[in-house]
CSV table of C-alpha atoms in Angstrom, one decimal:
chain,number,residue,atom,x,y,z
A,1,MET,CA,15.9,217.2,-198.7
A,2,VAL,CA,14.4,220.1,-196.8
A,3,VAL,CA,12.6,218.8,-193.6
A,4,LYS,CA,9.1,220.2,-193.1
A,5,VAL,CA,8.0,220.9,-189.5
A,6,TYR,CA,4.3,221.4,-188.8
A,7,GLY,CA,3.1,223.9,-186.0
A,8,PRO,CA,6.1,226.2,-185.5
A,9,PHE,CA,4.1,228.7,-183.4
A,10,TYR,CA,3.7,226.3,-180.5
A,11,ALA,CA,6.0,225.0,-177.8
A,12,SER,CA,6.5,221.3,-178.6
A,13,PRO,CA,7.4,221.9,-182.1
A,14,LYS,CA,10.0,224.4,-181.1
A,15,ARG,CA,11.9,221.5,-179.5
A,16,VAL,CA,12.4,220.3,-183.0
A,17,LEU,CA,13.2,223.6,-184.6
A,18,VAL,CA,15.9,224.4,-182.0
A,19,CYS,CA,17.3,220.9,-182.6
A,20,LEU,CA,17.4,221.5,-186.4
A,21,VAL,CA,19.1,224.8,-185.9
A,22,GLU,CA,21.7,223.3,-183.6
A,23,LYS,CA,22.3,220.5,-186.2
A,24,GLU,CA,22.5,223.0,-189.1
A,25,ILE,CA,19.8,221.1,-190.9
A,26,GLU,CA,17.6,222.9,-193.5
A,27,PHE,CA,13.9,223.2,-192.8
A,28,GLU,CA,10.7,224.7,-193.7
A,29,THR,CA,7.6,225.3,-191.7
A,30,SER,CA,3.9,224.7,-192.1
A,31,PRO,CA,1.4,226.5,-189.9
A,32,ILE,CA,-1.2,224.7,-188.0
A,33,ASP,CA,-3.9,226.7,-186.0
A,34,LEU,CA,-4.7,224.9,-182.9
A,35,PHE,CA,-7.2,227.5,-181.9
A,36,LYS,CA,-9.1,226.6,-185.2
A,37,GLY,CA,-8.7,223.0,-184.4
A,38,GLU,CA,-6.6,222.4,-187.5
A,39,HIS,CA,-4.8,219.5,-185.7
A,40,LYS,CA,-8.1,217.6,-185.6
A,41,SER,CA,-8.7,217.9,-189.2
A,42,PRO,CA,-8.9,214.7,-191.2
A,43,GLU,CA,-6.0,215.7,-193.3
A,44,PHE,CA,-3.7,216.4,-190.3
A,45,LEU,CA,-5.0,213.2,-188.6
A,46,LYS,CA,-3.6,211.1,-191.4
A,47,LEU,CA,-0.1,212.5,-190.6
A,48,GLN,CA,-0.6,212.4,-186.7
A,49,PRO,CA,-3.6,210.2,-185.6
A,50,PHE,CA,-3.6,211.7,-182.0
A,51,GLY,CA,-4.0,215.2,-183.4
A,52,GLN,CA,-1.0,216.7,-181.8
A,53,VAL,CA,1.9,218.8,-183.1
A,54,PRO,CA,4.8,218.5,-184.2
A,55,VAL,CA,5.0,216.2,-187.1
A,56,ILE,CA,8.0,216.3,-189.5
A,57,GLN,CA,8.1,215.2,-193.1
A,58,ASP,CA,11.4,214.5,-194.5
A,59,GLY,CA,11.0,213.1,-198.2
A,60,ASP,CA,8.6,210.2,-197.7
A,61,TYR,CA,9.6,209.8,-194.0
A,62,THR,CA,7.0,211.1,-191.5
A,63,LEU,CA,7.7,211.3,-187.7
A,64,TYR,CA,5.9,212.7,-184.8
A,65,GLU,CA,6.5,213.2,-180.9
A,66,SER,CA,9.0,216.0,-180.4
A,67,ARG,CA,11.4,214.1,-178.3
A,68,ALA,CA,11.5,211.2,-180.8
A,69,ILE,CA,12.2,213.6,-183.7
A,70,ILE,CA,15.0,215.3,-181.7
A,71,ARG,CA,16.6,212.0,-181.0
A,72,TYR,CA,16.3,210.9,-184.7
A,73,TYR,CA,18.0,214.1,-186.1
A,74,ALA,CA,20.7,214.2,-183.2
A,75,GLU,CA,21.6,210.6,-184.2
A,76,LYS,CA,21.3,210.8,-188.0
A,77,TYR,CA,23.6,213.9,-188.2
A,78,LYS,CA,25.7,213.0,-185.1
A,79,SER,CA,28.9,214.6,-186.5
A,80,GLN,CA,27.1,217.8,-188.0
A,81,GLY,CA,26.5,220.9,-186.0
A,82,THR,CA,26.4,220.6,-182.1
A,83,ASP,CA,26.8,217.1,-180.8
A,84,LEU,CA,23.7,216.6,-178.6
A,85,LEU,CA,24.1,213.0,-177.3
A,86,GLY,CA,27.3,212.9,-175.4
A,87,LYS,CA,30.6,211.4,-176.4
A,88,THR,CA,30.0,207.9,-175.0
A,89,ILE,CA,27.2,205.5,-174.7
A,90,GLU,CA,27.4,206.2,-171.0
A,91,GLU,CA,26.9,209.9,-171.5
A,92,ARG,CA,24.0,209.1,-173.9
A,93,GLY,CA,22.6,207.1,-171.0
A,94,LEU,CA,22.5,210.2,-168.8
A,95,VAL,CA,21.1,212.4,-171.7
A,96,GLU,CA,18.4,209.8,-171.9
A,97,GLN,CA,17.7,209.8,-168.3
A,98,TRP,CA,17.3,213.6,-168.0
A,99,LEU,CA,15.2,213.6,-171.2
A,100,GLU,CA,12.9,211.1,-169.4
A,101,VAL,CA,12.8,213.3,-166.3
A,102,GLU,CA,12.0,216.3,-168.4
A,103,ALA,CA,9.1,214.4,-169.9
A,104,SER,CA,7.8,212.6,-166.9
A,105,ASN,CA,8.7,214.7,-163.8
A,106,TYR,CA,9.2,218.3,-165.1
A,107,HIS,CA,6.9,218.7,-167.9
A,108,PRO,CA,3.6,217.5,-166.5
A,109,PRO,CA,3.3,220.1,-163.7
A,110,LEU,CA,4.6,222.7,-165.9
A,111,ASP,CA,2.2,221.9,-168.7
A,112,ASN,CA,-0.6,222.2,-166.1
A,113,LEU,CA,0.6,225.8,-165.1
A,114,VAL,CA,0.9,226.8,-168.8
A,115,MET,CA,-2.5,225.5,-169.6
A,116,HIS,CA,-4.3,227.0,-166.7
A,117,ILE,CA,-2.5,230.3,-166.6
A,118,LEU,CA,-1.9,231.1,-170.1
A,119,PHE,CA,-4.2,229.0,-172.4
A,120,ALA,CA,-7.5,228.4,-170.3
A,121,SER,CA,-9.5,231.3,-171.5
A,122,ALA,CA,-8.4,231.2,-175.1
A,123,LEU,CA,-9.2,227.5,-175.2
A,124,GLY,CA,-12.5,228.1,-173.4
A,125,PHE,CA,-12.0,225.9,-170.2
A,126,PRO,CA,-12.0,227.3,-166.6
A,127,SER,CA,-8.6,228.1,-165.0
A,128,ASP,CA,-8.4,226.0,-161.8
A,129,PRO,CA,-6.5,227.5,-158.9
A,130,LYS,CA,-6.2,224.2,-157.1
A,131,ILE,CA,-4.4,222.7,-160.0
A,132,ILE,CA,-2.3,225.8,-160.5
A,133,GLN,CA,-1.2,225.6,-156.7
A,134,GLU,CA,-0.5,221.9,-156.7
A,135,SER,CA,1.4,222.0,-160.0
A,136,GLU,CA,3.6,225.0,-158.6
A,137,GLU,CA,4.4,222.9,-155.6
A,138,LYS,CA,5.3,219.8,-157.7
A,139,LEU,CA,7.4,221.9,-160.1
A,140,GLY,CA,9.2,223.6,-157.3
A,141,LYS,CA,10.2,220.1,-155.7
A,142,VAL,CA,11.5,219.0,-159.1
A,143,LEU,CA,13.5,222.5,-159.5
A,144,ASP,CA,15.0,221.7,-156.0
A,145,ILE,CA,16.4,218.5,-157.4
A,146,TYR,CA,17.7,220.3,-160.5
A,147,GLU,CA,19.3,222.9,-158.3
A,148,GLU,CA,21.3,220.3,-156.5
A,149,ARG,CA,22.2,218.5,-159.7
A,150,LEU,CA,23.3,221.8,-161.5
A,151,SER,CA,25.4,222.6,-158.5
A,152,LYS,CA,27.7,219.5,-159.5
A,153,SER,CA,27.5,219.7,-163.3
A,154,LYS,CA,27.0,222.6,-165.8
A,155,TYR,CA,24.3,220.9,-167.6
A,156,LEU,CA,21.8,218.2,-166.8
A,157,ALA,CA,23.6,215.1,-168.2
A,158,GLY,CA,27.1,216.4,-167.5
A,159,ASP,CA,29.5,219.1,-168.4
A,160,PHE,CA,28.0,219.2,-172.0
A,161,PHE,CA,24.9,220.7,-173.5
A,162,SER,CA,22.7,218.0,-174.8
A,163,LEU,CA,19.1,217.2,-175.9
A,164,ALA,CA,18.2,216.9,-172.2
A,165,ASP,CA,18.8,220.7,-171.8
A,166,LEU,CA,17.4,221.6,-175.2
A,167,SER,CA,14.2,219.9,-174.5
A,168,HIS,CA,13.4,222.1,-171.5
A,169,LEU,CA,13.6,225.4,-173.7
A,170,PRO,CA,10.1,225.9,-175.1
A,171,PHE,CA,7.9,225.4,-171.9
A,172,THR,CA,10.5,226.9,-169.5
A,173,HIS,CA,10.4,229.9,-171.7
A,174,TYR,CA,6.7,230.3,-170.7
A,175,LEU,CA,7.8,229.9,-166.9
A,176,ALA,CA,10.6,232.6,-167.3
A,177,ASN,CA,8.4,235.1,-169.2
A,178,SER,CA,4.8,235.4,-169.8
A,179,MET,CA,3.6,233.3,-166.9
A,180,GLY,CA,4.7,235.7,-164.0
A,181,LYS,CA,6.6,232.6,-162.4
A,182,GLU,CA,10.2,233.8,-163.2
A,183,TYR,CA,10.9,233.6,-159.4
A,184,MET,CA,10.7,229.9,-159.7
A,185,ILE,CA,13.9,229.9,-161.8
A,186,ARG,CA,15.5,233.1,-160.2
A,187,ASP,CA,15.1,231.9,-156.5
A,188,ARG,CA,17.5,228.8,-157.4
A,189,LYS,CA,21.1,230.0,-158.0
A,190,HIS,CA,22.1,227.2,-160.3
A,191,VAL,CA,18.9,226.7,-162.2
A,192,SER,CA,19.0,230.5,-162.9
A,193,ALA,CA,22.6,230.2,-164.2
A,194,TRP,CA,21.7,227.2,-166.4
A,195,TRP,CA,18.6,228.9,-167.7
A,196,ASP,CA,20.5,232.1,-168.7
A,197,ASP,CA,23.1,229.7,-170.4
A,198,ILE,CA,20.8,227.7,-172.5
A,199,SER,CA,18.2,230.3,-173.4
A,200,SER,CA,21.0,232.7,-174.6
A,201,ARG,CA,22.0,230.2,-177.3
A,202,PRO,CA,21.7,231.7,-180.9
A,203,SER,CA,19.6,228.6,-181.9
A,204,TRP,CA,17.0,229.4,-179.2
A,205,LYS,CA,17.0,233.1,-180.1
A,206,LYS,CA,16.4,232.2,-183.8
A,207,VAL,CA,13.6,229.9,-183.0
A,208,LEU,CA,11.8,232.5,-180.9
A,209,GLN,CA,11.2,234.6,-184.1
A,210,PHE,CA,8.7,232.2,-185.1
A,211,GLY,CA,6.4,233.8,-182.6
A,212,ALA,CA,4.1,232.1,-179.8
A,213,PRO,CA,0.5,232.5,-178.8
A,214,PHE,CA,1.6,234.0,-175.4
B,1,MET,CA,29.7,192.9,-164.2
B,2,VAL,CA,26.4,191.9,-163.1
B,3,VAL,CA,23.6,194.7,-163.3
B,4,LYS,CA,21.8,195.5,-160.1
B,5,VAL,CA,18.0,196.4,-160.5
B,6,TYR,CA,16.2,198.0,-157.7
B,7,GLY,CA,12.6,197.2,-157.0
B,8,PRO,CA,11.8,194.1,-159.3
B,9,PHE,CA,8.3,193.6,-157.6
B,10,TYR,CA,6.9,196.6,-159.3
B,11,ALA,CA,5.8,197.5,-162.9
B,12,SER,CA,8.2,200.1,-164.1
B,13,PRO,CA,11.4,198.0,-163.0
B,14,LYS,CA,9.9,195.1,-165.0
B,15,ARG,CA,10.5,197.2,-168.2
B,16,VAL,CA,14.2,197.0,-167.4
B,17,LEU,CA,14.1,193.3,-166.3
B,18,VAL,CA,12.3,192.3,-169.6
B,19,CYS,CA,14.8,194.2,-171.5
B,20,LEU,CA,17.8,192.6,-169.8
B,21,VAL,CA,16.3,189.1,-170.4
B,22,GLU,CA,15.8,189.9,-174.1
B,23,LYS,CA,19.5,191.1,-174.3
B,24,GLU,CA,20.8,188.1,-172.4
B,25,ILE,CA,22.4,190.3,-169.7
B,26,GLU,CA,23.1,189.0,-166.2
B,27,PHE,CA,21.4,190.9,-163.5
B,28,GLU,CA,20.6,190.6,-159.8
B,29,THR,CA,17.8,192.4,-158.0
B,30,SER,CA,17.5,194.4,-154.9
B,31,PRO,CA,14.0,194.7,-153.3
B,32,ILE,CA,12.6,198.1,-152.4
B,33,ASP,CA,9.2,198.1,-150.4
B,34,LEU,CA,7.2,201.2,-151.7
B,35,PHE,CA,4.4,200.4,-149.1
B,36,LYS,CA,6.9,200.9,-146.5
B,37,GLY,CA,8.2,204.1,-148.1
B,38,GLU,CA,11.7,202.7,-148.8
B,39,HIS,CA,12.0,204.7,-151.9
B,40,LYS,CA,11.8,207.9,-149.9
B,41,SER,CA,14.8,206.8,-147.6
B,42,PRO,CA,17.8,208.9,-147.5
B,43,GLU,CA,19.9,206.0,-148.7
B,44,PHE,CA,17.6,205.5,-151.8
B,45,LEU,CA,17.3,209.1,-152.5
B,46,LYS,CA,21.1,209.2,-153.0
B,47,LEU,CA,20.7,206.8,-155.8
B,48,GLN,CA,17.3,208.3,-157.2
B,49,PRO,CA,16.6,211.9,-155.9
B,50,PHE,CA,13.2,211.8,-157.2
B,51,GLY,CA,12.4,208.8,-155.0
B,52,GLN,CA,11.1,206.3,-157.8
B,53,VAL,CA,12.0,202.9,-159.0
B,54,PRO,CA,13.8,201.6,-160.9
B,55,VAL,CA,17.4,202.4,-160.5
B,56,ILE,CA,20.2,200.4,-161.9
B,57,GLN,CA,23.9,200.1,-160.9
B,58,ASP,CA,26.4,198.6,-163.3
B,59,GLY,CA,29.9,198.8,-161.7
B,60,ASP,CA,30.1,202.5,-161.0
B,61,TYR,CA,27.5,203.6,-163.3
B,62,THR,CA,24.1,204.4,-162.0
B,63,LEU,CA,21.0,205.2,-164.1
B,64,TYR,CA,17.4,205.7,-163.5
B,65,GLU,CA,14.2,206.1,-165.4
B,66,SER,CA,13.0,202.8,-167.0
B,67,ARG,CA,12.8,204.0,-170.6
B,68,ALA,CA,16.3,205.5,-170.4
B,69,ILE,CA,17.7,202.3,-169.0
B,70,ILE,CA,16.1,200.1,-171.7
B,71,ARG,CA,17.5,202.5,-174.3
B,72,TYR,CA,20.9,202.3,-172.8
B,73,TYR,CA,21.0,198.4,-172.8
B,74,ALA,CA,19.5,198.1,-176.1
B,75,GLU,CA,22.1,200.3,-177.7
B,76,LYS,CA,25.1,199.0,-175.7
B,77,TYR,CA,24.4,195.5,-176.4
B,78,LYS,CA,22.9,196.1,-180.0
B,79,SER,CA,24.3,192.8,-181.5
B,80,GLN,CA,23.6,190.8,-178.4
B,81,GLY,CA,20.2,188.9,-177.8
B,82,THR,CA,17.2,190.4,-179.4
B,83,ASP,CA,17.7,193.6,-181.5
B,84,LEU,CA,15.2,196.1,-179.9
B,85,LEU,CA,15.9,199.2,-181.9
B,86,GLY,CA,15.2,198.3,-185.5
B,87,LYS,CA,17.8,197.9,-188.3
B,88,THR,CA,18.1,201.4,-189.7
B,89,ILE,CA,18.1,204.8,-188.2
B,90,GLU,CA,14.6,205.4,-189.7
B,91,GLU,CA,13.2,202.3,-187.9
B,92,ARG,CA,14.8,203.6,-184.6
B,93,GLY,CA,13.1,206.8,-185.3
B,94,LEU,CA,9.7,205.1,-185.3
B,95,VAL,CA,10.8,202.9,-182.2
B,96,GLU,CA,11.4,206.3,-180.5
B,97,GLN,CA,8.1,207.6,-181.6
B,98,TRP,CA,6.1,204.8,-180.3
B,99,LEU,CA,8.1,204.8,-177.0
B,100,GLU,CA,7.0,208.5,-176.7
B,101,VAL,CA,3.4,207.6,-177.4
B,102,GLU,CA,3.6,205.0,-174.8
B,103,ALA,CA,4.9,207.4,-172.3
B,104,SER,CA,2.9,210.4,-173.1
B,105,ASN,CA,-0.5,209.1,-174.5
B,106,TYR,CA,-0.9,205.5,-173.3
B,107,HIS,CA,0.7,205.4,-169.8
B,108,PRO,CA,-0.8,208.5,-168.1
B,109,PRO,CA,-4.6,207.3,-168.4
B,110,LEU,CA,-3.5,203.6,-167.6
B,111,ASP,CA,-1.5,204.7,-164.6
B,112,ASN,CA,-4.6,206.6,-163.3
B,113,LEU,CA,-6.6,203.3,-163.7
B,114,VAL,CA,-4.0,201.2,-162.1
B,115,MET,CA,-3.5,203.6,-159.1
B,116,HIS,CA,-7.3,204.2,-158.5
B,117,ILE,CA,-8.5,200.7,-159.1
B,118,LEU,CA,-5.7,198.5,-157.7
B,119,PHE,CA,-3.5,200.8,-155.4
B,120,ALA,CA,-5.7,203.3,-153.8
B,121,SER,CA,-6.8,201.4,-150.7
B,122,ALA,CA,-3.3,200.0,-150.1
B,123,LEU,CA,-1.7,203.5,-150.4
B,124,GLY,CA,-4.4,205.0,-148.3
B,125,PHE,CA,-6.1,207.4,-150.8
B,126,PRO,CA,-9.6,207.4,-152.0
B,127,SER,CA,-10.4,205.7,-155.3
B,128,ASP,CA,-12.0,208.4,-157.5
B,129,PRO,CA,-14.8,207.0,-159.9
B,130,LYS,CA,-14.7,210.2,-162.1
B,131,ILE,CA,-10.9,209.8,-162.7
B,132,ILE,CA,-11.4,206.1,-163.6
B,133,GLN,CA,-14.3,206.8,-166.0
B,134,GLU,CA,-12.3,209.7,-167.8
B,135,SER,CA,-9.1,207.7,-167.9
B,136,GLU,CA,-10.9,204.6,-169.4
B,137,GLU,CA,-12.4,207.1,-172.0
B,138,LYS,CA,-8.9,208.5,-172.8
B,139,LEU,CA,-7.2,205.0,-173.0
B,140,GLY,CA,-10.0,203.6,-175.1
B,141,LYS,CA,-9.4,206.4,-177.7
B,142,VAL,CA,-5.6,205.7,-177.7
B,143,LEU,CA,-6.3,201.9,-178.0
B,144,ASP,CA,-8.5,202.8,-181.1
B,145,ILE,CA,-5.4,204.3,-182.7
B,146,TYR,CA,-3.3,201.4,-181.8
B,147,GLU,CA,-6.1,199.1,-183.4
B,148,GLU,CA,-5.7,201.1,-186.6
B,149,ARG,CA,-1.8,201.0,-186.5
B,150,LEU,CA,-1.6,197.3,-185.7
B,151,SER,CA,-3.9,196.5,-188.6
B,152,LYS,CA,-1.1,197.7,-190.7
B,153,SER,CA,2.0,196.3,-189.0
B,154,LYS,CA,2.6,193.4,-186.7
B,155,TYR,CA,4.2,195.6,-184.0
B,156,LEU,CA,4.0,199.3,-183.3
B,157,ALA,CA,7.2,200.5,-184.9
B,158,GLY,CA,6.8,198.1,-187.8
B,159,ASP,CA,7.0,194.3,-188.4
B,160,PHE,CA,9.8,193.9,-185.7
B,161,PHE,CA,9.4,193.4,-182.0
B,162,SER,CA,11.1,196.5,-180.3
B,163,LEU,CA,11.5,198.6,-177.2
B,164,ALA,CA,8.2,200.3,-178.3
B,165,ASP,CA,6.2,197.1,-177.7
B,166,LEU,CA,8.3,195.9,-174.8
B,167,SER,CA,7.6,199.2,-172.9
B,168,HIS,CA,3.9,198.4,-172.8
B,169,LEU,CA,4.2,195.0,-171.0
B,170,PRO,CA,4.2,195.8,-167.4
B,171,PHE,CA,1.2,198.1,-167.0
B,172,THR,CA,-0.8,196.5,-169.8
B,173,HIS,CA,-0.3,193.3,-167.8
B,174,TYR,CA,-2.5,194.9,-165.1
B,175,LEU,CA,-5.0,196.0,-167.6
B,176,ALA,CA,-5.3,192.4,-169.0
B,177,ASN,CA,-5.4,190.7,-165.6
B,178,SER,CA,-6.0,192.0,-162.1
B,179,MET,CA,-7.9,195.1,-163.1
B,180,GLY,CA,-11.1,193.6,-164.6
B,181,LYS,CA,-10.6,195.7,-167.9
B,182,GLU,CA,-9.4,192.9,-170.1
B,183,TYR,CA,-12.4,193.8,-172.4
B,184,MET,CA,-10.5,196.9,-173.5
B,185,ILE,CA,-7.9,194.6,-175.1
B,186,ARG,CA,-10.2,191.8,-176.3
B,187,ASP,CA,-12.8,194.2,-178.0
B,188,ARG,CA,-10.1,195.2,-180.3
B,189,LYS,CA,-8.9,192.4,-182.7
B,190,HIS,CA,-5.4,193.6,-183.6
B,191,VAL,CA,-4.6,194.9,-180.2
B,192,SER,CA,-5.7,191.5,-178.7
B,193,ALA,CA,-3.5,189.5,-181.1
B,194,TRP,CA,-0.5,192.0,-180.4
B,195,TRP,CA,-1.0,191.6,-176.8
B,196,ASP,CA,-1.1,187.7,-177.0
B,197,ASP,CA,1.9,187.9,-179.1
B,198,ILE,CA,4.2,190.2,-176.8
B,199,SER,CA,2.9,188.8,-173.6
B,200,SER,CA,3.7,185.3,-174.4
B,201,ARG,CA,7.3,185.9,-175.0
B,202,PRO,CA,9.5,183.7,-172.7
B,203,SER,CA,11.2,186.8,-171.4
B,204,TRP,CA,8.0,188.3,-170.0
B,205,LYS,CA,6.9,185.0,-168.6
B,206,LYS,CA,10.3,185.0,-166.8
B,207,VAL,CA,10.0,188.4,-165.5
B,208,LEU,CA,6.5,187.7,-164.1
B,209,GLN,CA,8.2,185.2,-161.7
B,210,PHE,CA,9.4,188.3,-159.6
B,211,GLY,CA,5.8,188.7,-158.4
B,212,ALA,CA,3.7,191.9,-158.2
B,213,PRO,CA,1.5,193.7,-155.4
B,214,PHE,CA,-1.7,192.9,-157.4
């Protein structure tokens, strides 16, 4: 069964794509144009009632929320491709902890930066310098904690690459490239080495070929 | 080994407590006074570098982020107490999906309401009517989708109580009680029945005995 992934052009679906590549799972993609509002079409809302990408279809199984989908495939194919959940239940606990840190602490200020620096004019809302400044300050504090953590272990959950690291790839790619904020990574030695490591994985390079709006 | 849970007085740690009760796991609690800033003390930051509750200590294992901790115990003690992850890997996928919906779609506007209606004056920041209005609108749209979902299955991930429902308890308790917004639940028939069901579980009634600021 080939997994169908909706919205490969955008960042959150790329979490799913890079996971599928790491797990050596065959997939196909179906484009969704957010700029044309296709994620709010009645047809798409039947798949994803909140009108967000990604969604996957795998036979008659439909699943949404990128971090739920990557957990599902990492567990379903635990012994195929890269193990992304750790070897023990305690290691998986730490993977879950850092996945939650990514979702709750790291992503919100970074998402604000991405929206207000890159997407504002294309989506037709005003870029707010105050939000940009506050978000950069918040993200900087989070990155300071990452710097401390990554001085003690090679990856976030320990000395093994996991879903916790993988989940950072798509939005940090914006931070390190088109946003003009690469210094936030480069000013922090261990974060910088970690970013070079995870972003040079063949899986991520393959996923970048799907393109991006910015 | 008795699990130690920091911060039982507050909402996020109650996610952990209600999970431990459902799983019949022995625990003790350690108070943290957020109003005195104890979560920002050097001692606490050694346990939780972001300065947030909850944290658990279980022997020499330390874990933070409430939704990571509940996943860890639900999996570690899968066959003890209430099964909170579903019977199959596909059911667990749906549990993960609705856990993510709770964290990403439901919680942020509800947290804004809780902070601006209940906590603002105690924490010394001005309550913002615009944020309250926008957050109520956002949460209402999310609850409309819940209403549709809960018209088709008894609980969020299917016809079984899971971490996805459990994760909603602590903050929805504010919505249904001290915030004066109970109508947001009562105006939606299936959400209302779901709330009555999950909030009347003995585990939740036991956890309420730990008290709350509001």
